[in-house]
Tab-separated table of C-alpha atoms in Angstrom:
chain	number	residue	atom	x	y	z
A	19	MET	CA	-27.725	-7.552	-27.272
A	20	PRO	CA	-29.230	-10.829	-28.722
A	21	VAL	CA	-28.432	-13.849	-26.470
A	22	ARG	CA	-28.123	-17.522	-27.214
A	23	ASP	CA	-30.796	-19.201	-25.253
A	24	GLU	CA	-28.703	-22.303	-24.696
A	25	GLY	CA	-25.532	-20.473	-23.960
A	26	ARG	CA	-23.348	-21.027	-20.860
A	27	PRO	CA	-23.043	-17.696	-19.071
A	28	VAL	CA	-19.992	-15.511	-18.726
A	29	VAL	CA	-19.525	-15.185	-14.879
A	30	VAL	CA	-18.021	-12.340	-13.007
A	31	GLY	CA	-17.023	-12.079	-9.338
A	32	TYR	CA	-18.165	-8.870	-7.822
A	33	ASP	CA	-17.501	-7.512	-4.389
A	34	GLY	CA	-17.777	-3.691	-4.799
A	35	SER	CA	-14.030	-3.038	-5.017
A	36	ALA	CA	-12.488	-0.970	-7.891
A	37	GLU	CA	-10.913	-4.160	-9.242
A	38	SER	CA	-14.202	-6.087	-9.389
A	39	ARG	CA	-15.951	-3.101	-10.994
A	40	LEU	CA	-13.281	-3.216	-13.807
A	41	ALA	CA	-13.808	-6.967	-14.137
A	42	LEU	CA	-17.578	-6.413	-14.302
A	43	ARG	CA	-17.196	-3.762	-17.136
A	44	TRP	CA	-14.899	-6.295	-18.953
A	45	ALA	CA	-17.354	-9.230	-18.452
A	46	VAL	CA	-20.333	-7.261	-19.713
A	47	GLU	CA	-18.416	-6.520	-23.033
A	48	ASP	CA	-17.228	-10.104	-23.174
A	49	ALA	CA	-20.773	-11.479	-22.797
A	50	ARG	CA	-21.977	-9.060	-25.457
A	51	LEU	CA	-19.220	-10.142	-27.917
A	52	ARG	CA	-20.175	-13.866	-27.296
A	53	PHE	CA	-24.017	-13.275	-27.348
A	54	LEU	CA	-24.165	-14.951	-23.986
A	55	PRO	CA	-25.965	-14.148	-20.696
A	56	LEU	CA	-24.011	-12.587	-17.848
A	57	LEU	CA	-24.032	-13.958	-14.277
A	58	VAL	CA	-22.862	-11.564	-11.500
A	59	CYS	CA	-21.814	-13.504	-8.378
A	60	HIS	CA	-21.111	-12.142	-4.907
A	61	ALA	CA	-19.967	-14.398	-2.100
A	62	TRP	CA	-20.507	-13.508	1.606
A	63	GLN	CA	-19.196	-14.923	4.774
A	64	TRP	CA	-18.662	-14.214	8.471
A	65	PRO	CA	-15.181	-14.525	9.666
A	66	TYR	CA	-16.029	-16.340	12.907
A	67	PRO	CA	-17.259	-19.905	13.623
A	68	ARG	CA	-20.986	-20.398	12.974
A	69	LEU	CA	-21.509	-21.473	16.689
A	70	SER	CA	-20.840	-17.831	17.746
A	71	LEU	CA	-23.524	-16.386	15.529
A	72	ALA	CA	-27.196	-15.808	16.203
A	73	PRO	CA	-29.538	-16.403	13.207
A	74	GLU	CA	-30.474	-12.755	13.020
A	75	THR	CA	-26.794	-11.782	12.822
A	76	THR	CA	-26.227	-14.089	9.915
A	77	GLU	CA	-29.273	-12.588	8.125
A	78	VAL	CA	-27.834	-9.114	8.538
A	79	VAL	CA	-24.551	-10.120	6.911
A	80	ARG	CA	-26.437	-12.023	4.092
A	81	ARG	CA	-28.539	-8.897	3.440
A	82	MET	CA	-25.391	-6.748	3.247
A	83	GLY	CA	-24.003	-9.138	0.686
A	84	GLY	CA	-27.285	-8.873	-1.185
A	85	ARG	CA	-26.962	-5.139	-1.446
A	86	VAL	CA	-23.434	-5.477	-2.796
A	87	LEU	CA	-24.801	-7.820	-5.540
A	88	GLU	CA	-27.677	-5.540	-6.350
A	89	ASN	CA	-25.156	-2.770	-6.770
A	90	GLY	CA	-23.272	-4.871	-9.181
A	91	LEU	CA	-26.390	-5.838	-11.118
A	92	MET	CA	-27.534	-2.262	-11.375
A	93	THR	CA	-24.172	-1.315	-12.665
A	94	ALA	CA	-24.047	-4.063	-15.160
A	95	ARG	CA	-27.708	-3.353	-16.464
A	96	GLU	CA	-26.663	0.404	-16.848
A	97	MET	CA	-23.842	-0.649	-19.136
A	98	ALA	CA	-26.018	-3.097	-21.166
A	99	PRO	CA	-29.735	-2.366	-20.681
A	100	ARG	CA	-30.906	-5.052	-23.194
A	101	ALA	CA	-28.498	-7.823	-21.945
A	102	SER	CA	-29.579	-10.961	-20.155
A	103	ILE	CA	-28.086	-10.392	-16.711
A	104	HIS	CA	-28.624	-12.449	-13.592
A	105	GLY	CA	-27.250	-12.452	-9.982
A	106	ARG	CA	-26.088	-15.203	-7.730
A	107	LEU	CA	-25.695	-14.687	-3.921
A	108	VAL	CA	-23.507	-17.457	-2.444
A	109	GLU	CA	-22.432	-18.094	1.162
A	110	GLY	CA	-18.777	-18.929	1.429
A	111	THR	CA	-15.429	-17.730	0.082
A	112	PRO	CA	-15.299	-15.954	-3.373
A	113	ALA	CA	-12.863	-18.548	-4.705
A	114	ALA	CA	-15.091	-21.485	-3.803
A	115	ALA	CA	-18.049	-19.852	-5.197
A	116	LEU	CA	-16.510	-19.069	-8.507
A	117	VAL	CA	-14.831	-22.536	-8.798
A	118	GLY	CA	-18.302	-24.015	-8.214
A	119	LEU	CA	-19.861	-22.075	-10.950
A	120	SER	CA	-17.123	-22.824	-13.332
A	121	ASN	CA	-18.515	-26.175	-14.417
A	122	ASP	CA	-21.311	-24.337	-16.161
A	123	ALA	CA	-19.541	-21.205	-17.335
A	124	GLU	CA	-18.153	-20.259	-20.584
A	125	LEU	CA	-15.632	-17.958	-18.812
A	126	ILE	CA	-15.113	-16.364	-15.440
A	127	ALA	CA	-13.855	-12.866	-15.029
A	128	ILE	CA	-12.294	-11.652	-11.787
A	129	GLY	CA	-10.149	-8.736	-10.595
A	130	PRO	CA	-6.518	-9.289	-9.396
A	131	ARG	CA	-7.584	-8.903	-5.756
A	132	GLY	CA	-10.762	-8.471	-3.824
A	133	ALA	CA	-12.156	-5.810	-1.426
A	134	GLY	CA	-10.055	-5.493	1.695
A	135	ASP	CA	-7.129	-7.511	0.485
A	136	PRO	CA	-3.724	-6.018	1.363
A	137	GLU	CA	-1.286	-5.196	-1.414
A	138	GLU	CA	1.115	-8.029	-0.698
A	139	LEU	CA	-1.813	-10.525	-0.952
A	140	ARG	CA	-2.941	-9.244	-4.365
A	141	ILE	CA	-3.267	-12.664	-6.178
A	142	GLY	CA	-4.082	-15.095	-3.296
A	143	SER	CA	-7.627	-15.992	-4.178
A	144	THR	CA	-7.076	-15.174	-7.785
A	145	VAL	CA	-4.585	-17.944	-8.055
A	146	GLU	CA	-6.974	-20.375	-6.299
A	147	VAL	CA	-9.685	-19.634	-8.895
A	148	ALA	CA	-7.251	-19.771	-11.831
A	149	ALA	CA	-5.805	-23.141	-10.499
A	150	HIS	CA	-9.023	-24.947	-9.937
A	151	ALA	CA	-11.655	-23.461	-12.276
A	152	ARG	CA	-12.834	-25.783	-15.187
A	153	CYS	CA	-13.235	-22.924	-17.579
A	154	PRO	CA	-11.032	-20.082	-18.728
A	155	VAL	CA	-10.497	-17.479	-16.131
A	156	ALA	CA	-9.852	-13.835	-17.119
A	157	VAL	CA	-7.902	-11.915	-14.574
A	158	VAL	CA	-8.824	-8.364	-15.630
A	159	ARG	CA	-6.216	-5.588	-15.052
A	160	ARG	CA	-6.255	-2.031	-16.120
A	161	PRO	CA	-3.636	-2.013	-18.933
A	162	GLY	CA	-0.450	-0.239	-18.290
A	163	HIS	CA	-0.245	1.008	-21.899
A	164	ARG	CA	-2.655	2.225	-24.529
A	165	ARG	CA	-4.967	-0.163	-26.216
A	166	VAL	CA	-3.156	-1.838	-29.140
A	167	GLY	CA	-5.657	-4.431	-30.509
A	168	ARG	CA	-3.423	-7.499	-29.867
A	169	VAL	CA	-3.960	-10.833	-28.146
A	170	ALA	CA	-0.692	-12.792	-27.335
A	171	ILE	CA	-0.050	-16.525	-26.654
A	172	ALA	CA	3.000	-18.556	-26.399
A	173	VAL	CA	3.397	-22.169	-27.244
A	174	GLU	CA	6.209	-24.560	-26.423
A	175	ASP	CA	8.311	-26.223	-29.131
A	176	ALA	CA	5.838	-25.464	-31.937
A	177	ALA	CA	3.081	-27.486	-30.082
A	178	VAL	CA	0.204	-25.583	-31.797
A	179	ASP	CA	-2.513	-28.372	-31.533
A	180	SER	CA	-3.759	-27.168	-28.135
A	181	GLN	CA	-6.941	-25.962	-26.577
A	182	GLU	CA	-5.266	-22.815	-25.381
A	183	LEU	CA	-4.470	-21.831	-28.979
A	184	ALA	CA	-8.075	-22.336	-29.911
A	185	ILE	CA	-9.082	-20.019	-27.003
A	186	ALA	CA	-6.552	-17.395	-28.178
A	187	PHE	CA	-7.836	-17.429	-31.706
A	188	GLU	CA	-11.426	-17.105	-30.440
A	189	GLU	CA	-10.449	-14.202	-28.229
A	190	ALA	CA	-8.750	-12.450	-31.179
A	191	ARG	CA	-11.723	-13.142	-33.427
A	192	LEU	CA	-14.229	-11.716	-30.992
A	193	ARG	CA	-12.257	-8.566	-30.484
A	194	ARG	CA	-11.174	-8.136	-34.048
A	195	ALA	CA	-7.548	-8.045	-32.768
A	196	THR	CA	-4.238	-9.294	-34.172
A	197	LEU	CA	-3.095	-12.533	-32.709
A	198	LEU	CA	0.593	-12.848	-31.691
A	199	ILE	CA	1.758	-16.515	-31.464
A	200	ILE	CA	5.170	-16.931	-29.866
A	201	CYS	CA	7.063	-20.235	-30.343
A	202	LEU	CA	9.113	-20.786	-27.245
A	203	CYS	CA	12.322	-22.772	-28.074
A	204	SER	CA	15.113	-23.640	-25.808
A	205	GLU	CA	18.474	-21.859	-26.177
A	206	ASP	CA	20.069	-25.068	-27.327
A	207	THR	CA	17.572	-25.582	-30.197
A	208	GLY	CA	19.988	-26.761	-33.038
A	209	ASP	CA	17.991	-25.634	-36.105
A	210	LEU	CA	15.946	-22.666	-35.420
A	211	ARG	CA	15.088	-22.215	-39.164
A	212	SER	CA	13.610	-25.719	-39.287
A	213	ALA	CA	11.560	-25.119	-36.211
A	214	ALA	CA	10.365	-21.883	-37.583
A	215	VAL	CA	9.194	-23.497	-40.764
A	216	HIS	CA	7.380	-26.339	-38.889
A	217	PHE	CA	5.810	-23.823	-36.550
A	218	ASN	CA	4.498	-21.444	-39.308
A	219	THR	CA	3.181	-24.443	-41.373
A	220	SER	CA	1.314	-25.615	-38.297
A	221	VAL	CA	-0.194	-22.140	-37.555
A	222	SER	CA	-1.421	-21.848	-41.166
A	223	VAL	CA	-3.889	-24.592	-40.380
A	224	TRP	CA	-5.443	-22.452	-37.708
A	225	GLU	CA	-5.401	-19.441	-40.060
A	226	GLU	CA	-7.586	-21.430	-42.478
A	227	ARG	CA	-10.096	-21.985	-39.585
A	228	TYR	CA	-9.998	-18.337	-38.592
A	229	PRO	CA	-9.627	-16.398	-41.785
A	230	THR	CA	-10.543	-13.087	-40.238
A	231	VAL	CA	-7.756	-13.131	-37.677
A	232	VAL	CA	-4.542	-11.426	-38.616
A	233	VAL	CA	-1.708	-13.577	-37.156
A	234	GLU	CA	1.868	-12.476	-36.211
A	235	THR	CA	4.473	-15.134	-35.388
A	236	MET	CA	7.697	-15.023	-33.431
A	237	ILE	CA	10.415	-17.517	-32.459
A	238	GLU	CA	11.766	-16.903	-28.965
A	239	THR	CA	14.708	-18.546	-27.185
A	240	ARG	CA	14.637	-16.297	-23.997
A	241	PRO	CA	13.335	-17.790	-20.794
A	242	HIS	CA	9.514	-18.220	-20.916
A	243	VAL	CA	8.699	-15.599	-18.265
A	244	GLU	CA	10.864	-12.879	-20.052
A	245	ALA	CA	9.269	-13.705	-23.403
A	246	LEU	CA	5.690	-13.468	-22.067
A	247	ARG	CA	6.404	-10.369	-19.995
A	248	HIS	CA	7.758	-8.729	-23.271
A	249	ALA	CA	4.573	-9.930	-25.173
A	250	ALA	CA	2.215	-8.645	-22.413
A	251	ASP	CA	3.943	-5.113	-22.723
A	252	ARG	CA	2.671	-5.060	-26.247
A	253	SER	CA	-0.790	-6.630	-25.911
A	254	ASP	CA	-4.269	-6.055	-24.483
A	255	LEU	CA	-4.789	-9.639	-23.511
A	256	LEU	CA	-2.353	-12.564	-22.847
A	257	VAL	CA	-3.471	-16.272	-22.863
A	258	VAL	CA	-1.591	-18.642	-20.715
A	259	PRO	CA	-2.208	-22.335	-19.578
A	260	ASP	CA	-2.673	-22.828	-15.818
A	261	ARG	CA	0.488	-24.999	-15.935
A	262	GLU	CA	3.151	-25.830	-18.456
A	263	HIS	CA	2.808	-29.147	-20.368
A	264	HIS	CA	5.824	-30.647	-18.652
A	265	ASP	CA	4.609	-29.815	-15.156
A	266	PRO	CA	3.282	-32.511	-12.960
A	267	LEU	CA	-0.318	-32.242	-11.582
A	268	ASP	CA	1.127	-30.641	-8.558
A	269	PRO	CA	1.546	-27.711	-7.918
A	270	ALA	CA	-1.973	-26.551	-8.880
A	271	ILE	CA	-0.664	-23.680	-10.925
A	272	GLY	CA	2.598	-23.343	-12.811
A	273	PRO	CA	5.329	-20.806	-11.991
A	274	VAL	CA	5.027	-19.031	-15.331
A	275	CYS	CA	1.303	-18.527	-14.992
A	276	ARG	CA	1.822	-17.354	-11.399
A	277	VAL	CA	4.358	-14.713	-12.405
A	278	MET	CA	2.043	-13.576	-15.252
A	279	LEU	CA	-0.953	-13.156	-12.888
A	280	SER	CA	1.201	-11.003	-10.589
A	281	GLU	CA	3.251	-8.912	-13.089
A	282	ALA	CA	1.565	-8.940	-16.537
A	283	PRO	CA	0.459	-5.249	-17.364
A	284	CYS	CA	-2.654	-6.431	-19.227
A	285	THR	CA	-5.639	-8.796	-18.694
A	286	VAL	CA	-4.544	-12.497	-18.520
A	287	VAL	CA	-6.803	-15.323	-19.601
A	288	VAL	CA	-5.756	-18.591	-17.908
A	289	THR	CA	-6.883	-21.787	-19.714
A	290	PRO	CA	-7.615	-24.944	-17.605
A	291	SER	CA	-5.741	-28.164	-17.868
A	292	GLN	CA	-8.818	-29.913	-16.221
A	293	ALA	CA	-11.636	-31.231	-18.314
A	294	TRP	CA	-13.619	-28.428	-20.074
A	295	SER	CA	-15.858	-28.314	-23.122
A	296	PRO	CA	-16.964	-24.838	-23.960
A	297	SER	CA	-19.303	-24.155	-26.837
A	298	SER	CA	-16.639	-22.493	-28.982
A	299	TRP	CA	-14.105	-25.343	-28.509
A	300	ALA	CA	-16.777	-28.014	-29.081
A	301	GLU	CA	-17.832	-26.269	-32.303
A	302	LEU	CA	-14.260	-25.860	-33.425
A	303	SER	CA	-13.604	-29.680	-32.774
A	304	ALA	CA	-16.745	-30.567	-34.760
A	305	ARG	CA	-15.524	-28.696	-37.760
A	306	GLY	CA	-12.046	-30.226	-37.499
């Protein structure tokens, strides 16, 4: 695939687990769609204090990590022989390594849990990455339904001038998918018809910017989690912000996002509330 020389890479966390192999496959395809390089990252660490380790023991563990990374690189290159694919071996926790790389990444792809994680801790490090990364984070999950060619996003009170909506449109454009935009209204919204008119008028501005994206709209008064869970059941990819607009800076990740990371039957792309300027968003802002 041709690659933009100046492009920020798509980064994938790889640890050899089945979940990380699924994330790797997704990331290879995502990098191909964006014409960007792929960076495969593996983090290694020893679970005991450094003082208890001889240097040769540390080197053995590092080499073991290197072999895991090489396996990931070999797998990625088999999937995309002409792609620009690089590896990064980092000492430390996977979450810290990926958050550190997020400043210079277009997107980070990870599985819902890592190698050796027990079932009850499925989203522990995943939440940490999604909460602190400075670029979008795709938590890749094998879909619980057949592929339908739809990306979904929900916005609150017709607030469509947002970076997460720009990301959703870009994801739909890249995948040639339909974009479902849900307007979340409270149950006591007085004039739903007026809200719907305002919402659809605002969405039409985005449709002019992305003329190739087919858009579906919906007004929802159900609780946010229920509405998003229903949308995820009918989509291949769900875009959610890391926290709701009315949330304070703490907690680091909002309750709706946390539930979707745990329960959504499709891949979830978490958009950051921290400062971020990806190439696609910068280009879109320039056009606007």
